[in-house]
XYZ file of C-alpha atoms in Angstrom:
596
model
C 201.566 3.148 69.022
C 202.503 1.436 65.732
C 206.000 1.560 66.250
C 205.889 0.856 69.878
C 204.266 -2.400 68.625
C 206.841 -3.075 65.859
C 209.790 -2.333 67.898
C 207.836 -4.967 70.693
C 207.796 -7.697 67.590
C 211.022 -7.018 66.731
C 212.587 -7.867 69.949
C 210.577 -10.797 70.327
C 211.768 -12.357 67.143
C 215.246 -11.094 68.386
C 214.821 -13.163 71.951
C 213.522 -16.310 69.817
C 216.871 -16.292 67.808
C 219.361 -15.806 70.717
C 217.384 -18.757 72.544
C 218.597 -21.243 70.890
C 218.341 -24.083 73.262
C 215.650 -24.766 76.251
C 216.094 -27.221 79.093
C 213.826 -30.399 79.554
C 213.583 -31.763 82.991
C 212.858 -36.095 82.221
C 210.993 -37.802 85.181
C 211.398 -41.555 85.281
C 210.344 -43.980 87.790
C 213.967 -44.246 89.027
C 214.886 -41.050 88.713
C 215.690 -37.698 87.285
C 217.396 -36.411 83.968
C 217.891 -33.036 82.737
C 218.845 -32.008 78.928
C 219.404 -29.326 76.662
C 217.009 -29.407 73.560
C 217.556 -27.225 70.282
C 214.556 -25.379 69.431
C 214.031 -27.192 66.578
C 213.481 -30.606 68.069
C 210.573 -32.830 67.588
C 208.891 -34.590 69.944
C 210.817 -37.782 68.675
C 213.914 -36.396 68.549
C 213.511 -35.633 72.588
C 211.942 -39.250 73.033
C 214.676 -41.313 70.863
C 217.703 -38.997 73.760
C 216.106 -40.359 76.952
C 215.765 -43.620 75.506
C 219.215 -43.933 74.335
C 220.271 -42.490 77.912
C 218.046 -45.459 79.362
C 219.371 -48.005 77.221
C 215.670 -48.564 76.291
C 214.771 -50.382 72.822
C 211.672 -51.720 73.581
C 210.537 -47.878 73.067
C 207.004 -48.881 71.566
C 205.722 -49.484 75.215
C 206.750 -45.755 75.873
C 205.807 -42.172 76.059
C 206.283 -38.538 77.357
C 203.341 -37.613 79.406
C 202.752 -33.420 80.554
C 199.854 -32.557 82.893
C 197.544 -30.012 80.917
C 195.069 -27.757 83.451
C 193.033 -31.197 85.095
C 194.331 -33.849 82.508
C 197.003 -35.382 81.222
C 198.508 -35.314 77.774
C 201.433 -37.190 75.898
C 204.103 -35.438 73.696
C 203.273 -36.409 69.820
C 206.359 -37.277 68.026
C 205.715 -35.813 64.851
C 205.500 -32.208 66.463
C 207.569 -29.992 67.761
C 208.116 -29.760 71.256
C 207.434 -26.131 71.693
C 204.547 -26.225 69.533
C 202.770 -28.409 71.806
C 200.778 -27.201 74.739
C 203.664 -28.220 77.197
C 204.566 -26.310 80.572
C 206.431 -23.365 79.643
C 208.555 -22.826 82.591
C 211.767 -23.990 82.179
C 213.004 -26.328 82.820
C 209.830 -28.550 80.608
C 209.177 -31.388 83.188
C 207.894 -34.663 81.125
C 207.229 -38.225 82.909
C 208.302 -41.534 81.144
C 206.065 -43.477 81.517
C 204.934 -46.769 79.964
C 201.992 -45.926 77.839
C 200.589 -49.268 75.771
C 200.715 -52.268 78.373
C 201.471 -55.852 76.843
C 198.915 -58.736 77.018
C 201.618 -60.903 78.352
C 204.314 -59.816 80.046
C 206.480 -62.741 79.937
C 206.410 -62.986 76.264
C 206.572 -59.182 75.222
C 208.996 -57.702 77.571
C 212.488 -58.555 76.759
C 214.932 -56.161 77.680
C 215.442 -56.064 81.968
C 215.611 -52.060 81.389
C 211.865 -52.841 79.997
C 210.532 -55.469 82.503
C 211.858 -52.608 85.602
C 210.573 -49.851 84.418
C 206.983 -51.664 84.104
C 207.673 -53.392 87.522
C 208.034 -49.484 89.188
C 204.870 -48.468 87.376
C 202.244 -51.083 88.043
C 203.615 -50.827 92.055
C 203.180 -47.563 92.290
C 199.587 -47.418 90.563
C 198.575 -50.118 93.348
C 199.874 -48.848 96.208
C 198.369 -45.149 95.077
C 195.012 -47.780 94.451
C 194.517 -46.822 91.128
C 194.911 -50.061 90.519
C 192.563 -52.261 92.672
C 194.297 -54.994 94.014
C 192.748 -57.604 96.807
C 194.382 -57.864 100.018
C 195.360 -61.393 99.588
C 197.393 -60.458 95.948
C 198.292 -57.355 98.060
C 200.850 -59.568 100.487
C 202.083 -61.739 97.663
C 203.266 -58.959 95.759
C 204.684 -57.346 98.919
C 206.461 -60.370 99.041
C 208.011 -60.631 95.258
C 208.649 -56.555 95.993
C 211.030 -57.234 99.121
C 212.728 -60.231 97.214
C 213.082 -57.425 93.975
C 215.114 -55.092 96.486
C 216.441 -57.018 99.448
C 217.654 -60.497 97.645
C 217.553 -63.660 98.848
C 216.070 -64.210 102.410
C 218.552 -64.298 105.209
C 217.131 -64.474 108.959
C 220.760 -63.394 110.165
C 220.448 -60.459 108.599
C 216.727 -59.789 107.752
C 215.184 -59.964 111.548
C 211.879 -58.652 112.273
C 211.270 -54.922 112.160
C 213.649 -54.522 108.972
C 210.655 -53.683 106.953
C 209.143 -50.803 109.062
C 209.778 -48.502 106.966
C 208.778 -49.667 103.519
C 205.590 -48.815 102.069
C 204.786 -52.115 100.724
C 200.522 -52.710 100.811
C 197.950 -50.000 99.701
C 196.290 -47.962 102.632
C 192.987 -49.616 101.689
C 194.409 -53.155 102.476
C 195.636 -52.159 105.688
C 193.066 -50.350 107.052
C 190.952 -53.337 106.498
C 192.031 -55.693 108.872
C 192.786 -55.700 112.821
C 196.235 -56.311 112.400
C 199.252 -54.692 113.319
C 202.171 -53.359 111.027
C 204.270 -56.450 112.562
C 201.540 -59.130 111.881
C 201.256 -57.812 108.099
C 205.330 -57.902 108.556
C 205.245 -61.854 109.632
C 203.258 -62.710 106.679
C 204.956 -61.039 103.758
C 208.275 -62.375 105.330
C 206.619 -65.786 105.077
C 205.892 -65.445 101.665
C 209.737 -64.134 100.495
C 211.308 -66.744 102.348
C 209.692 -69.058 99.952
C 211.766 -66.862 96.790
C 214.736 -68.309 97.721
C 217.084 -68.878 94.799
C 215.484 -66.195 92.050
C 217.411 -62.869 90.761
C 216.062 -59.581 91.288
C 214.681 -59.956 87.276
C 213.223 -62.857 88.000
C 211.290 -61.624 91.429
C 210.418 -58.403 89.288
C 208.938 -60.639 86.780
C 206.738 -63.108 88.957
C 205.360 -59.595 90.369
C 203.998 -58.183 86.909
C 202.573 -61.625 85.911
C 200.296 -62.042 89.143
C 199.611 -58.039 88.695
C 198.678 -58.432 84.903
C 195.292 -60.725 86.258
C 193.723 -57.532 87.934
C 191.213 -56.379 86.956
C 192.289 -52.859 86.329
C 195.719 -53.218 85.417
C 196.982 -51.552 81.888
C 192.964 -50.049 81.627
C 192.777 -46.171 80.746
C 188.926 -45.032 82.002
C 187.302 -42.429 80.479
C 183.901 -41.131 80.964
C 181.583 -40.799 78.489
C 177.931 -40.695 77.511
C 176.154 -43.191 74.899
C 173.225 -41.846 72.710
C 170.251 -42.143 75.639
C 172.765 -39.453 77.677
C 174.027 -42.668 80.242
C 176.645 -41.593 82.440
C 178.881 -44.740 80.968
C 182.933 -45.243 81.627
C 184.933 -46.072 78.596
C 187.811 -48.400 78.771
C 190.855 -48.901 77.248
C 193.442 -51.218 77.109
C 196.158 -54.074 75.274
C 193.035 -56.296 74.295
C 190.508 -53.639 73.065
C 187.578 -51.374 74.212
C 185.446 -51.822 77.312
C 181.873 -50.151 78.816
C 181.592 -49.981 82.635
C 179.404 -48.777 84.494
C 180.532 -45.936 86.954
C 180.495 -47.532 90.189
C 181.945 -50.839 88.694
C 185.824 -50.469 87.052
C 186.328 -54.321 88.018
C 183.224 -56.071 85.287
C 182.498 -54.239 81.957
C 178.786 -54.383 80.868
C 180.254 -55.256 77.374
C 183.444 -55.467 75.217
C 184.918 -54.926 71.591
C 188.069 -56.949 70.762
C 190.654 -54.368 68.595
C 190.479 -57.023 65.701
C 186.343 -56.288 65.502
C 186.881 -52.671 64.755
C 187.818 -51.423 61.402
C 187.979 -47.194 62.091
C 187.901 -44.941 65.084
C 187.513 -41.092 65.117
C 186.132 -37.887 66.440
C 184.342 -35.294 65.442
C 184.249 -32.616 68.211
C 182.964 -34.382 71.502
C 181.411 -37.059 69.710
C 183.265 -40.840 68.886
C 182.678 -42.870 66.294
C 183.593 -46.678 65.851
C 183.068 -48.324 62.833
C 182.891 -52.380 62.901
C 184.899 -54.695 61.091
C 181.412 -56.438 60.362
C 180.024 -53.504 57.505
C 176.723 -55.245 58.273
C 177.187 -53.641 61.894
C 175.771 -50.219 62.723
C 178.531 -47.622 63.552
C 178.155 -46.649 66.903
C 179.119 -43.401 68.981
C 179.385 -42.206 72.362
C 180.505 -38.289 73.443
C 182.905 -37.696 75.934
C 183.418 -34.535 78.018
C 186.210 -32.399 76.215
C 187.869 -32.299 72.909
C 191.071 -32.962 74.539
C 190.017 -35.736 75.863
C 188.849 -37.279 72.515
C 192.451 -36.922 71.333
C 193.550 -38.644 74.163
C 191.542 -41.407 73.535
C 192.058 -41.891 69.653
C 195.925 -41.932 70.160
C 195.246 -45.336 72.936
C 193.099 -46.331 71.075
C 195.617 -46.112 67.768
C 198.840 -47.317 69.649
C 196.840 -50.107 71.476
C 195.418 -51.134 68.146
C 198.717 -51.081 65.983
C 200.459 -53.423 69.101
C 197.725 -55.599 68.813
C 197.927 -56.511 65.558
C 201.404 -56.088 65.508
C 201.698 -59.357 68.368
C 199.706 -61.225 65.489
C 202.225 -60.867 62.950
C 205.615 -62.285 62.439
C 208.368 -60.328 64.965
C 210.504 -58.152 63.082
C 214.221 -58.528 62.452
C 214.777 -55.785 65.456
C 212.538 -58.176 67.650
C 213.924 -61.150 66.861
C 217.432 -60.119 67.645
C 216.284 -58.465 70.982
C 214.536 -61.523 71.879
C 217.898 -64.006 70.500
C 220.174 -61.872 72.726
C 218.161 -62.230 75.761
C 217.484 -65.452 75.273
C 221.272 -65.621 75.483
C 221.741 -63.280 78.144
C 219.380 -65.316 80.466
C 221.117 -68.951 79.266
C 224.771 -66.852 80.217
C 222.906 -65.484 83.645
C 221.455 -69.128 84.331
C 224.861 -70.826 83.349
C 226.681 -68.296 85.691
C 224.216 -69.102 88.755
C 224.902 -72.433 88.754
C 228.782 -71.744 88.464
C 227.827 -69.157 91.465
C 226.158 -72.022 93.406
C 228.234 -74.845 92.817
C 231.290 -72.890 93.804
C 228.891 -72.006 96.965
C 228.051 -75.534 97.345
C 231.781 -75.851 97.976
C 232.743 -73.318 99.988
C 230.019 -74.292 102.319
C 231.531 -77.583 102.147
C 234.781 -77.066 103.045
C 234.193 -74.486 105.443
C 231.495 -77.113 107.263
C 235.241 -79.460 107.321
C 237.325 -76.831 108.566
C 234.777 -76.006 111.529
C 234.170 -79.761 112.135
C 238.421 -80.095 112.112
C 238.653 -77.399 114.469
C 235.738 -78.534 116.060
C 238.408 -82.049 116.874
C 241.221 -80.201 117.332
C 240.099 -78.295 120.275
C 238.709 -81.520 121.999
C 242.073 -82.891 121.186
C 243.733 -79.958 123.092
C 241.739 -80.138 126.022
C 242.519 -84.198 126.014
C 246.115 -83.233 126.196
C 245.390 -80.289 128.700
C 243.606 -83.112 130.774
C 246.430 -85.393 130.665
C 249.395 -83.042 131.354
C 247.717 -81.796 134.681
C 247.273 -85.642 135.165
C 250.898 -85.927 134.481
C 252.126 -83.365 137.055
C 249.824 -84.126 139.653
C 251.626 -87.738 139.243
C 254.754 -85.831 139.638
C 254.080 -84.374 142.305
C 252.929 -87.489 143.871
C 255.768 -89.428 143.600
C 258.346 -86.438 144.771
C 255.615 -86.471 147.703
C 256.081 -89.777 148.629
C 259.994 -90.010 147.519
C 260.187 -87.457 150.316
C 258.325 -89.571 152.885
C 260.801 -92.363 152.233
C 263.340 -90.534 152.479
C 262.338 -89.179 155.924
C 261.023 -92.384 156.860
C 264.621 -93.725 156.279
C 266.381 -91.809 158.653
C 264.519 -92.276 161.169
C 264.827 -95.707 161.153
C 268.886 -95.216 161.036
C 268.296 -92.873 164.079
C 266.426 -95.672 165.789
C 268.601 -98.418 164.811
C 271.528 -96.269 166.345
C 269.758 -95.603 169.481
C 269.001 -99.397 169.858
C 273.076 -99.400 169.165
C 273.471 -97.455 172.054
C 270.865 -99.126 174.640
C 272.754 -101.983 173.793
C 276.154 -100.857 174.840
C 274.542 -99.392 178.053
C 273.138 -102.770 179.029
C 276.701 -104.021 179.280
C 278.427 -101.477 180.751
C 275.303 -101.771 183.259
C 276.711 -106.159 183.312
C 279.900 -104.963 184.441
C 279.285 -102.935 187.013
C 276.675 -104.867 188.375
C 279.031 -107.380 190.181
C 279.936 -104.344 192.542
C 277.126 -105.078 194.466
C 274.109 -107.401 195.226
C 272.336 -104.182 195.775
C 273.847 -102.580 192.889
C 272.797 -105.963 190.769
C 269.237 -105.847 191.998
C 269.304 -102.587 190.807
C 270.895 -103.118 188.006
C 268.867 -106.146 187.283
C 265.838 -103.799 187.683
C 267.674 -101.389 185.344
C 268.646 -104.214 182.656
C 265.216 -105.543 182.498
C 263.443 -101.755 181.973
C 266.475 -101.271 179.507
C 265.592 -104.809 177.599
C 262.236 -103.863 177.715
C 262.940 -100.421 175.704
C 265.418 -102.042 173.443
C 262.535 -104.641 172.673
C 260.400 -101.508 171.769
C 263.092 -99.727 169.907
C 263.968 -102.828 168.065
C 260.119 -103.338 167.410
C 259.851 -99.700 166.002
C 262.941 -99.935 164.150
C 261.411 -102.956 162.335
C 258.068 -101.111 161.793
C 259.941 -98.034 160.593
C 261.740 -100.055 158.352
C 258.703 -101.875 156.904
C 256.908 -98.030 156.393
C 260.250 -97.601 154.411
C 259.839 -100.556 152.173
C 256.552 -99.538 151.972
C 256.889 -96.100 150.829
C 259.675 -97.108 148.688
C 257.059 -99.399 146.565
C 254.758 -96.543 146.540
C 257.288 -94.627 144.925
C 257.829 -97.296 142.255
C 254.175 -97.747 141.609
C 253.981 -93.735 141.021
C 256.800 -93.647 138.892
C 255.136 -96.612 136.941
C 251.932 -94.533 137.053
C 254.040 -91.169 135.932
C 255.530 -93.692 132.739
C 252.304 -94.369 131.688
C 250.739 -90.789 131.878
C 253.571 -89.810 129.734
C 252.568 -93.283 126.979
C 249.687 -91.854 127.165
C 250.420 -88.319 126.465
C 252.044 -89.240 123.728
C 249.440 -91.363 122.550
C 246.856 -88.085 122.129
C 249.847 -86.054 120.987
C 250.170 -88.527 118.232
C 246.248 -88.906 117.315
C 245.964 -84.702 116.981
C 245.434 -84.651 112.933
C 246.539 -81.188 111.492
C 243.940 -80.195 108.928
C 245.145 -80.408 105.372
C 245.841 -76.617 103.718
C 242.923 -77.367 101.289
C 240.347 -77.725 104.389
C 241.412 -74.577 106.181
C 240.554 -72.030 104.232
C 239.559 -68.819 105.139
C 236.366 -66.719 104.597
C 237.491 -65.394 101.291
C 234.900 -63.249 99.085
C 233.008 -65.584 96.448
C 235.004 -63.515 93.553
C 238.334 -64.884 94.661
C 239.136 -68.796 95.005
C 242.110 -69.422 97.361
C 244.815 -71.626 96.011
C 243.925 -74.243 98.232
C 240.533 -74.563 96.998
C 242.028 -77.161 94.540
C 238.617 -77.295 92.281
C 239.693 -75.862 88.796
C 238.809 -72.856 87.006
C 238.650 -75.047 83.921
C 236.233 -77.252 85.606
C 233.640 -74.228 85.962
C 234.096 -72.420 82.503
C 231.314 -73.034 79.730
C 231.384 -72.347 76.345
C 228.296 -71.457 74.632
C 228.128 -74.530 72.004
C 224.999 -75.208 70.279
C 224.087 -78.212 72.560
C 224.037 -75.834 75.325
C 221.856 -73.910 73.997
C 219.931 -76.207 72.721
C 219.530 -77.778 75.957
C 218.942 -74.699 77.481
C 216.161 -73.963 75.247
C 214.499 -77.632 75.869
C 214.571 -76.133 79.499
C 212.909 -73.084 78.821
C 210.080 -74.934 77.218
C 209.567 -77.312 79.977
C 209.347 -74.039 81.825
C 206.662 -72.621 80.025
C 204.674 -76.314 80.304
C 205.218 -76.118 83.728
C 203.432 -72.488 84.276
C 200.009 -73.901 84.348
C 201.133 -76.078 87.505
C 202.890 -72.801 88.690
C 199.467 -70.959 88.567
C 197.740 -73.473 90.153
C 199.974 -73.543 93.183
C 199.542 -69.724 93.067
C 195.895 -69.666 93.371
C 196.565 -72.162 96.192
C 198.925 -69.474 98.277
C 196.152 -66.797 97.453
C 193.340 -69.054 98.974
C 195.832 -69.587 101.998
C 196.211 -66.765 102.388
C 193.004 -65.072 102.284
C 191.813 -67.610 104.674
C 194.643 -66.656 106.903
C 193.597 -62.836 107.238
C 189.958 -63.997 106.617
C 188.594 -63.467 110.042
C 190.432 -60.742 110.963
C 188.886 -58.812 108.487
C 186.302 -55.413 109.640
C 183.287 -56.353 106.707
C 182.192 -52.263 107.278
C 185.370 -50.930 106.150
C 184.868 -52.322 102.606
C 184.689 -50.232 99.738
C 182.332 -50.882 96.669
C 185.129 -52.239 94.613
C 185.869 -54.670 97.191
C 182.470 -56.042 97.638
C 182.344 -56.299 93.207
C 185.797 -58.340 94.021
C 184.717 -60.794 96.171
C 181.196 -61.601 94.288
C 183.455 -61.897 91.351
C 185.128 -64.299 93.340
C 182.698 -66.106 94.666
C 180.907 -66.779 91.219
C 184.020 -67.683 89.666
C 184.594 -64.645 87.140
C 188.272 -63.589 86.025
C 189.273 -61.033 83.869
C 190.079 -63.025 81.433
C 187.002 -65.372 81.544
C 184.848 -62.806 81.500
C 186.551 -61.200 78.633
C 186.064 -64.050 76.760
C 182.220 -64.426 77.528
C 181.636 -61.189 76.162
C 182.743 -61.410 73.270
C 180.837 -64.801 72.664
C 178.129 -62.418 71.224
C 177.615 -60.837 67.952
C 179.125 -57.624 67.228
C 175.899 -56.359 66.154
C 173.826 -57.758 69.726
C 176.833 -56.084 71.790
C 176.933 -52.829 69.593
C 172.700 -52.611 70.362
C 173.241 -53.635 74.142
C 175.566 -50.539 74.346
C 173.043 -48.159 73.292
C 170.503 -49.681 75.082
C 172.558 -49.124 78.597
């Protein structure tokens, strides 16, 4: 049995030496990475890979996160990998995931990498409601989340129906409200036609500030039990330590900044905190498991050092982060404006060539007109030429057959003398013959006047044929061939076509100190402006709750909706009632949690 148990050992330690290596599956919000991982390896030395492979500096905000039986657990740096209590099917699946949250988004985050990883998070925690988010803020969001993905709002190409099938508002919001999927479509389409102009960054941005005011965002609940046995839920976040009640994750009974406490730890299930004020009683709650204990001291540790850490001077890592993206948004804003100008341009000159082409055609079919014109007159004239002509030899023909009745009439003279009977008759004849040439001769005449006649209208057409062609020639001369510069073809916005004449030169900029000077002058008027920026966004909240208002089903809200809207109605924010808390003593707050 002995050596059935040594020879066991021995082949165990064998196996551990041949395995060199293990395989670590990385789950990020974007996407999946796999890596091979010496046995060896700390939990940092896994960390500091994937960040590197992100491109991630801003690695404070971040962890590796396992699921451990019904909880969840982060990889510590210090250990081992395989030492820790991690899944031991290989390959090791981890999440990164953003761990610490800042206070302020817009001053903390600096790297894009950093601002879209957070952007993926927070969505996903409110659509899967963990974060509670009113229907209202729900749409807007929607809104900033198309813009993030889809650009700039184009009704040519973005027609209704083209979000169908994105998952943009939490379940909760839509169930809700008698409204179909298209209604909820028309309004967040309302909303991100109003982004025009911002970059995907920018969009991403706008999102995590409004998300940053909810109540529950960047809040880790825990539930615990204070000395009278009170079923209590711990809170933890960027700004410090919270009590809630159970039914109510949106208003905590009471609060404890991170700069009022001076030591946290554990002893089995029970917590300790220890005041900054030593005139303060320590005070303790227990939570359910050991493991979740350590859980909680590590927030509460990383939350604690990043809160101090804001208070302090940046260090010489920060500062150069923050000086290169200051840079990198003044190159991004310089080469938007290049962008639209060069836009601005192309639209121009485009809007001339269509309005040119626009004349030319009308030009063509003036010409068109006046060359049918032109051979109608043609044809006119060779019309009546014709008639003339016809109507001149008939008059010849007449003229020769008076010719003739003439010559009869005196042959008829002479041989009338043959008889008186014969000169009767022949009177008789004479007179019937005058009487015809009298007609003849009075037909000739009219023929002849037709003839005149027709030969004016011939003039007159050929007069009116001269002038169609002055005329023609008139338009031909007015058609204005577009200048090479004007006509210029749908080119992509990368390449300029030579007869764009405006100069590369004239749209480079150098990055002189004046620029950015001037750019940072901007940046702070930016920053003065965000106060009128939030006001106008409370404004599109309150328009658009009032909007969706009365199409809303009152029995279908849940208890964190009806804690919401009191909220609401008594004027209580996150932040204000953050701040009213902690208005009290240490010492009254520390009693009041016991008391609970």
């Amino acid at each position: 049995m002995a050596s059935a148990l040594a020879a066991k050992m021995g082949f165990n330690s064998l196996m551990r030496k041949q395995a060199r290596n293990f395989n670590v599956r990385i789950c990020t919000m974007e996407s999946d990475m796999e890596f091979s991982c010496e046995v060896k390896w700390k939990g940092k030395d896994l960390f500091d890979l994937v960040c590197r492979t992100l491109g991630l500096r801003e690695t404070w905000f971040f962890g590796l996160q396992y699921n451990i039986k019904d909880t969840v657990a982060w990889l510590k740096m210090e250990k081992r990998v395989l030492d820790q209590e991690v899944p031991k099917e290989e390959p090791i699946t981890l999440h990164f995931l953003a761990k610490f949250y800042p206070e302020n988004v817009e001053e903390e985050l600096v790297q894009d990498i950093t601002q879209h990883l957070f952007f993926l998070q927070v969505k996903k925690r409110i659509l899967e409601e963990e974060i509670h988010c009113p229907p209202e803020a729900s749409v807007l969001l929607a809104s900033y989340a198309v813009h993030a993905k889809y650009g700039d709002y184009d009704p040519d190409v973005h027609k209704p129906g083209f979000l169908s099938e994105e998952e943009l508002l939490p379940k909760r919001v839509i169930n809700l409200y008698q409204m179909t999927a298209e209604m909820w479509e028309e309004r967040i389409t309302a909303c991100y036609a109003e982004h025009r102009g911002r970059t995907r960054e920018e969009a991403e941005m706008e999102y995590l500030k409004i998300a940053q005011d909810l109540d529950m965002y960047g809040v880790n609940y825990f539930l615990i039990r204070n000395k009278k046995g009170t079923d209590l839920l711990l809170g933890v976040d960027a700004l410090g330590l919270h009590i809630y009640e159970p039914g109510n994750r949106l208003t905590p009974k009471c609060s404890f900044p991170w700069n009022e406490i001076r030591n946290i730890s554990y002893s089995d299930k029970e917590f300790t905190i220890k005041p900054l004020d030593k005139k303060t009683n320590v005070f303790k709650f227990n939570s359910s498991r050991l493991r979740v204990n350590k859980l909680i001291l590590q927030l509460c540790i990383g939350n604690h050092d990043l809160f101090m850490r804001r208070r302090r001077v940046d260090s010489l890592e920060v500062q150069q982060m923050k000086a290169q993206a200051r840079e990198e948004r003044a190159r991004k804003q310089m080469e938007r404006q290049r962008l639209q100008q060069e836009k601005q341009l192309r639209e121009e000159a485009e809007r001339a060539r269509d309005e040119l082409e626009r004349r030319l055609i009308q030009l063509q079919d003036e010409a068109h007109m006046a060359n049918e014109a032109l051979l109608r007159s043609e044809q006119t004239a060779d019309l009546l030429a014709e008639k003339a002509q016809i109507a001149e030899e008939e008059a010849k023909l007449l003229a020769q057959k008076a010719a003739e009745a003439e010559t009869e009439m005196q042959r008829i003279k002479v041989t009338a003398i043959r008889g008186q009977e014969e000169r009767r008759l022949m009177e008789q004849k004479m007179l019937e013959a005058e009487m015809l040439a009298l007609k003849m001769a009075e037909e000739s005449e009219r023929r002849a006047k037709e003839a005149e006649q027709l030969k004016q209208d011939l003039l007159e057409a050929r007069e009116s044929e001269h002038r169609a062609k002055n005329k023609l020639l008139e338009i031909t001369s007015r058609v204005y061939t577009p200048p090479s510069s004007l006509l210029v073809p749908r080119t992509p916005a990368d390449s300029m076509p030579p007869d764009l004449s405006f100069s590369r030169e004239n749209l480079s900029f150098d990055f002189k100190d004046t620029d950015m000077k001037r750019l940072s002058m901007e940046i702070e008027k930016e920053k003065v402006e965000y106060m009128e920026k939030s006001k106008h966004l409370q404004e599109q909240l309150n328009e658009l709750k009032t909007e969706i208002e009365s199409l809303k089903l009152k029995e279908r809200e849940t208890p964190l909706d009806v804690i919401h809207n009191q909220n609401t109605e008594q004027g209580t924010s996150k932040h204000s009632n953050f701040k009213k808390l902690t208005l009290q003593s240490t010492k009254s707050r520390v009693a009041f949690f016991e008391e609970l």
